[in-house]
Coordinates of C-alpha atoms and ligand atoms in Angstrom, one line a residue:
M1 CA -31.7 -109.3 -156.5
G2 CA -31.5 -106.0 -154.7
Y3 CA -32.3 -105.8 -150.9
N4 CA -35.6 -104.0 -151.8
D5 CA -36.7 -107.2 -153.6
Y6 CA -36.4 -109.2 -150.4
L7 CA -38.3 -106.4 -148.6
S8 CA -41.2 -106.7 -151.0
M9 CA -41.6 -110.5 -150.4
S10 CA -44.1 -111.9 -147.9
D11 CA -42.9 -113.8 -144.8
D12 CA -44.0 -117.1 -146.4
E13 CA -42.1 -116.3 -149.6
L14 CA -39.0 -115.4 -147.7
A15 CA -39.3 -118.6 -145.6
S16 CA -39.6 -120.8 -148.7
L17 CA -36.6 -119.0 -150.3
I18 CA -34.5 -119.6 -147.2
I19 CA -35.4 -123.2 -146.9
E20 CA -34.8 -123.9 -150.6
E21 CA -31.5 -121.9 -150.8
K22 CA -30.0 -123.4 -147.7
K23 CA -30.8 -126.9 -148.9
K24 CA -29.3 -126.2 -152.3
K25 CA -26.1 -124.8 -150.8
G26 CA -25.8 -127.1 -147.8
I27 CA -25.9 -124.1 -145.5
V28 CA -26.6 -124.6 -141.8
I29 CA -28.3 -121.8 -139.9
L30 CA -27.5 -121.2 -136.2
A31 CA -29.7 -118.9 -134.1
H32 CA -29.2 -117.5 -130.7
N33 CA -32.0 -117.8 -128.1
Y34 CA -32.6 -114.0 -128.4
Q35 CA -33.4 -114.1 -132.1
R36 CA -36.9 -113.2 -133.4
L37 CA -39.1 -116.3 -133.3
E38 CA -39.5 -116.3 -137.1
I39 CA -35.7 -116.6 -137.4
Q40 CA -35.5 -119.3 -134.7
K41 CA -38.1 -121.4 -136.6
L42 CA -36.0 -121.5 -139.7
A43 CA -32.7 -122.3 -137.9
D44 CA -31.2 -125.8 -137.8
Y45 CA -30.0 -125.2 -134.3
V46 CA -31.1 -122.7 -131.6
G47 CA -29.1 -122.3 -128.4
D48 CA -26.9 -120.3 -126.1
S49 CA -23.4 -119.0 -126.8
L50 CA -21.6 -122.2 -125.7
E51 CA -23.9 -124.6 -127.5
L52 CA -23.7 -122.6 -130.8
S53 CA -20.0 -122.4 -130.7
R54 CA -19.7 -126.1 -130.2
I55 CA -22.1 -126.8 -133.0
A56 CA -20.3 -124.4 -135.4
A57 CA -17.1 -126.4 -134.8
K58 CA -18.7 -129.8 -135.2
V59 CA -21.2 -129.6 -138.1
P60 CA -20.0 -130.8 -141.4
A61 CA -21.5 -128.0 -143.4
Q62 CA -18.9 -125.7 -145.0
T63 CA -21.1 -122.6 -144.8
I64 CA -22.8 -121.4 -141.6
V65 CA -25.2 -118.5 -141.3
F66 CA -24.9 -117.2 -137.7
A67 CA -28.1 -115.4 -136.7
G68 CA -26.8 -113.6 -133.6
V69 CA -24.3 -110.9 -132.9
M70 CA -20.8 -110.4 -134.2
F71 CA -18.8 -111.9 -131.3
M72 CA -20.7 -115.1 -131.7
A73 CA -20.0 -115.3 -135.4
E74 CA -16.4 -114.5 -134.7
T75 CA -16.2 -117.3 -132.1
A76 CA -17.5 -119.7 -134.7
K77 CA -14.8 -118.5 -137.2
I78 CA -12.1 -118.8 -134.5
L79 CA -13.1 -122.5 -133.9
A80 CA -13.8 -123.4 -137.5
P81 CA -11.5 -121.3 -139.7
E82 CA -12.0 -123.6 -142.7
K83 CA -15.7 -122.8 -142.8
K84 CA -17.4 -119.8 -144.3
I85 CA -19.2 -118.0 -141.5
L86 CA -21.9 -115.5 -142.5
I87 CA -23.8 -112.9 -140.5
P88 CA -27.0 -111.5 -141.9
D89 CA -26.3 -107.9 -140.6
K90 CA -22.7 -106.9 -140.1
E91 CA -23.7 -104.1 -137.8
A92 CA -25.1 -106.5 -135.2
G93 CA -22.6 -105.9 -132.5
C94 CA -22.8 -106.3 -128.7
P95 CA -22.1 -103.2 -126.7
L96 CA -20.9 -105.3 -123.8
A97 CA -18.2 -106.9 -126.0
E98 CA -17.2 -103.4 -127.2
S99 CA -16.8 -102.1 -123.6
I100 CA -13.1 -103.0 -123.4
T101 CA -10.4 -102.3 -126.0
A102 CA -7.3 -104.4 -126.7
D103 CA -5.1 -101.5 -125.4
Q104 CA -7.1 -101.4 -122.1
L105 CA -6.6 -105.1 -121.6
R106 CA -2.9 -104.9 -122.5
E107 CA -2.6 -102.2 -119.8
L108 CA -4.3 -104.4 -117.2
R109 CA -2.0 -107.3 -118.1
T110 CA 1.1 -105.1 -117.7
K111 CA -0.1 -103.8 -114.4
Y112 CA -1.0 -107.3 -113.0
P113 CA 1.5 -109.6 -114.8
N114 CA 0.9 -112.6 -112.5
R115 CA -2.9 -112.7 -112.9
V116 CA -4.7 -115.1 -115.3
V117 CA -7.0 -113.3 -117.8
V118 CA -10.4 -114.9 -118.0
S119 CA -12.6 -113.3 -120.7
Y120 CA -16.3 -113.8 -121.2
V121 CA -17.2 -115.0 -124.7
N122 CA -19.0 -111.7 -125.2
T123 CA -15.7 -110.1 -126.3
T124 CA -14.0 -109.3 -129.6
A125 CA -11.5 -111.7 -131.2
D126 CA -8.8 -109.2 -130.2
I127 CA -9.7 -109.5 -126.6
K128 CA -9.8 -113.3 -126.8
S129 CA -6.4 -113.3 -128.3
L130 CA -5.0 -111.4 -125.3
S131 CA -6.8 -113.8 -122.8
D132 CA -5.6 -117.0 -121.1
V133 CA -9.0 -118.6 -121.1
V134 CA -12.5 -117.8 -122.3
C135 CA -15.8 -118.7 -120.5
T136 CA -19.5 -118.3 -121.2
S137 CA -22.4 -117.7 -118.8
A138 CA -22.9 -121.5 -118.8
N139 CA -19.5 -122.4 -117.5
A140 CA -17.9 -119.3 -116.0
V141 CA -18.0 -120.7 -112.4
K142 CA -16.5 -124.0 -113.5
V143 CA -13.7 -122.4 -115.5
V144 CA -12.7 -120.2 -112.5
E145 CA -12.9 -123.2 -110.1
H146 CA -10.5 -125.1 -112.5
L147 CA -8.0 -122.2 -112.1
D148 CA -7.6 -123.4 -108.5
G149 CA -6.7 -120.4 -106.5
E150 CA -5.0 -118.4 -109.3
K151 CA -5.4 -114.6 -109.1
I152 CA -7.7 -113.4 -112.0
I153 CA -8.4 -110.5 -114.2
F154 CA -12.0 -110.9 -115.4
V155 CA -13.4 -109.0 -118.4
P156 CA -15.7 -107.4 -119.4
D157 CA -19.0 -108.0 -117.5
R158 CA -19.0 -106.8 -113.9
N159 CA -22.2 -108.6 -112.9
L160 CA -21.1 -112.0 -114.2
G161 CA -17.7 -111.3 -112.6
D162 CA -19.3 -110.5 -109.3
W163 CA -21.5 -113.7 -109.4
V164 CA -18.4 -115.9 -110.2
K165 CA -16.4 -114.2 -107.4
R166 CA -19.2 -115.0 -104.9
C167 CA -19.6 -118.6 -106.1
T168 CA -15.8 -119.4 -106.1
G169 CA -14.3 -116.9 -103.6
A170 CA -11.5 -116.3 -106.2
D171 CA -9.3 -113.2 -106.0
M172 CA -10.6 -111.3 -109.1
I173 CA -10.1 -107.8 -110.6
I174 CA -13.2 -107.2 -112.6
W175 CA -13.7 -104.9 -115.6
Q176 CA -16.7 -102.7 -115.1
G177 CA -18.6 -103.4 -118.3
S178 CA -22.3 -104.4 -118.3
C179 CA -25.1 -105.3 -120.7
Y180 CA -27.7 -102.6 -121.0
V181 CA -30.5 -105.2 -121.3
H182 CA -29.8 -107.1 -118.1
E183 CA -28.4 -104.1 -116.1
R184 CA -32.0 -102.6 -116.1
F185 CA -33.5 -105.5 -114.1
T186 CA -34.3 -104.3 -110.6
V187 CA -35.4 -105.8 -107.2
E188 CA -38.8 -104.1 -107.8
D189 CA -39.2 -105.9 -111.1
V190 CA -38.7 -109.2 -109.2
E191 CA -41.2 -108.2 -106.5
R192 CA -43.8 -107.1 -109.1
A193 CA -43.4 -110.3 -111.1
K194 CA -43.6 -112.5 -108.0
K195 CA -46.8 -110.7 -106.9
L196 CA -48.3 -111.4 -110.3
H197 CA -47.1 -115.0 -110.5
P198 CA -46.5 -116.3 -106.9
D199 CA -46.0 -119.9 -107.9
A200 CA -43.3 -119.1 -110.5
A201 CA -39.6 -119.8 -110.1
V202 CA -37.4 -116.8 -110.7
L203 CA -34.7 -117.6 -113.3
V204 CA -32.1 -114.9 -113.8
H205 CA -29.1 -114.5 -116.2
P206 CA -25.8 -113.8 -114.4
E207 CA -25.5 -110.5 -116.4
A208 CA -28.2 -109.1 -114.1
P209 CA -27.2 -106.9 -111.1
P210 CA -26.1 -108.7 -107.9
D211 CA -29.2 -107.7 -105.9
V212 CA -31.5 -109.2 -108.6
V213 CA -29.3 -112.3 -108.9
A214 CA -29.6 -112.7 -105.1
L215 CA -33.3 -113.2 -105.4
A216 CA -33.2 -115.9 -108.1
D217 CA -34.1 -119.5 -107.7
L218 CA -31.8 -120.3 -110.6
V219 CA -28.9 -118.3 -112.1
A220 CA -28.1 -119.7 -115.5
S221 CA -27.3 -119.2 -119.1
T222 CA -30.2 -118.8 -121.6
S223 CA -30.2 -122.5 -122.4
G224 CA -29.8 -123.4 -118.7
M225 CA -33.1 -121.6 -118.2
Y226 CA -34.7 -123.4 -121.1
K227 CA -33.6 -126.8 -119.7
F228 CA -35.0 -125.9 -116.2
V229 CA -38.4 -125.2 -117.7
Q230 CA -38.3 -128.3 -119.8
E231 CA -37.3 -130.6 -117.0
K232 CA -39.1 -129.1 -114.0
R233 CA -42.4 -128.2 -115.8
V234 CA -43.1 -125.4 -113.3
P235 CA -44.1 -121.8 -114.1
A236 CA -41.1 -119.5 -114.4
I237 CA -40.3 -115.8 -114.5
I238 CA -37.6 -115.3 -117.2
G239 CA -34.9 -112.8 -116.2
T240 CA -33.3 -112.3 -119.6
E241 CA -34.0 -111.0 -123.1
V242 CA -37.5 -111.8 -124.2
G243 CA -36.5 -113.9 -127.2
L244 CA -35.8 -116.9 -124.9
M245 CA -39.3 -116.7 -123.5
E246 CA -40.7 -116.7 -127.0
R247 CA -38.7 -119.8 -127.8
I248 CA -39.9 -121.6 -124.6
R249 CA -43.5 -120.7 -125.3
H250 CA -43.2 -122.0 -128.8
E251 CA -41.3 -125.2 -128.2
I252 CA -42.3 -126.4 -124.7
Q253 CA -46.0 -127.4 -124.7
D254 CA -48.0 -126.0 -121.8
S255 CA -45.1 -124.0 -120.4
K256 CA -46.0 -121.0 -118.3
V257 CA -43.3 -118.4 -118.6
Y258 CA -43.5 -114.7 -117.9
P259 CA -41.0 -111.9 -118.6
L260 CA -39.2 -110.2 -115.7
K261 CA -39.5 -107.1 -117.9
D262 CA -41.4 -107.3 -121.1
D263 CA -39.2 -104.6 -122.8
A264 CA -36.0 -106.5 -122.1
I265 CA -35.0 -106.4 -125.8
C266 CA -31.5 -106.6 -127.3
K267 CA -31.7 -104.2 -130.2
T268 CA -28.8 -105.7 -132.2
M269 CA -30.1 -109.3 -131.8
K270 CA -33.3 -108.1 -133.5
Y271 CA -31.3 -106.7 -136.5
T272 CA -31.6 -110.1 -138.0
T273 CA -34.9 -110.1 -139.9
L274 CA -36.4 -112.5 -142.5
P275 CA -35.3 -110.3 -145.5
K276 CA -31.8 -110.1 -144.2
L277 CA -31.6 -113.8 -143.5
A278 CA -32.9 -114.5 -147.0
R279 CA -30.3 -112.2 -148.5
S280 CA -27.6 -113.8 -146.4
V281 CA -28.4 -117.4 -147.4
R282 CA -29.0 -116.6 -151.1
E283 CA -26.1 -114.2 -151.7
E284 CA -23.7 -115.6 -149.0
L285 CA -23.4 -112.3 -147.2
F286 CA -21.7 -111.1 -145.0
E287 CA -18.6 -113.1 -144.5
V288 CA -16.9 -112.9 -141.1
T289 CA -13.2 -112.8 -141.0
V290 CA -10.6 -112.9 -138.2
P291 CA -6.9 -112.2 -139.0
E292 CA -5.0 -115.5 -138.7
D293 CA -2.5 -114.3 -136.1
V294 CA -5.4 -113.1 -133.9
R295 CA -7.3 -116.3 -134.5
E296 CA -4.3 -118.5 -133.6
R297 CA -3.9 -116.8 -130.2
A298 CA -7.7 -116.6 -129.6
V299 CA -8.3 -120.3 -130.3
S300 CA -6.0 -121.4 -127.5
A301 CA -8.0 -119.4 -125.0
V302 CA -11.2 -120.9 -126.3
R303 CA -9.8 -124.4 -126.4
R304 CA -8.6 -124.1 -122.9
M305 CA -12.2 -123.4 -121.9
T306 CA -13.4 -126.5 -123.7
E307 CA -10.7 -128.7 -122.1
M308 CA -11.8 -127.5 -118.7
V309 CA -15.5 -128.1 -118.9
Ligands
13P401 P1 -26.0 -117.0 -123.2 O1 -24.7 -117.5 -123.6 O2 -26.5 -117.3 -121.8 O3 -27.0 -117.3 -124.3 O4 -25.9 -115.4 -123.2 C1 -25.5 -114.6 -124.3 C2 -25.8 -113.2 -124.1 O5 -25.4 -112.4 -124.9 C3 -26.4 -112.8 -122.8 O6 -26.8 -111.5 -122.9
SF4_402 FE1 -24.7 -108.2 -125.7 FE2 -26.5 -107.7 -123.8 FE3 -27.3 -108.2 -126.3 FE4 -26.3 -110.2 -124.9 S1 -28.2 -109.1 -124.5 S2 -25.8 -109.7 -127.0 S3 -24.7 -109.0 -123.7 S4 -26.1 -106.4 -125.6

């Protein structure tokens, strides 16, 4: 089947093909909270970066289709090298992860040899392999607290770094990368949303700028926000990519959630479409690989995170 054949199928036909093929092949589909709703609905698990990497390592399935961006699929491969990890669109990158090169991190390490390198999971496998410990938005504060006064180099997100520094008081040199989706949130957006929905709690992802984070009732990972709405049952303004809000509306009955910005869209997360997912499951495309020497070094940094939290 050529790609055009998938494009000519209806959504229902594609969904049936995906369900049938994944069952036949024993494939598990993982989808990040930012994926299109039609992709989330076909996934076996939907979650944030931390949850999905844990599931990738744990599930018995030998083949995983990772509906997300490349650093997430790479992290799955780092943790589960014996498994075949597939990504439906190999161009689905994360500009934040690409904001620091291995040479730039090597230079920082040379300049500050006594500092511990903490890298956000939104990094390439090469960057993880040069890091002492990895963290995600769900556990960054705890990871740095565990380091107990050590001086830190934090890469690549400046807003997450700033938030962690404020929560822990740690001595941190922070790489000045940022996510274009979250960087656009402003104090005016919060004020406008609160005027429209005065009873709603403001939930903000730590990739947002510090002045926006300062106005939040909760600063959390995408699944942290999901759990808040599920447990508290209060209206909420969602300060992250809109895919999470779509998931909440679909899965949590009677939830009242509103976007902080309705055009907060991660383009590369949306590269995964039903035709591409169907092609990925049926033809086992595109396999994600990480060179073994890089993987071996990266896995110790990822494991160090899981031992800490
Ligand atoms: P989470 O781990 O909170 O889902 O965040 C991933 C991400 O890419 C945020 O932009
Ligand atoms: Fe990367 Fe931002 Fe997209 Fe998250 S939302 S995957 S940080 S570009």
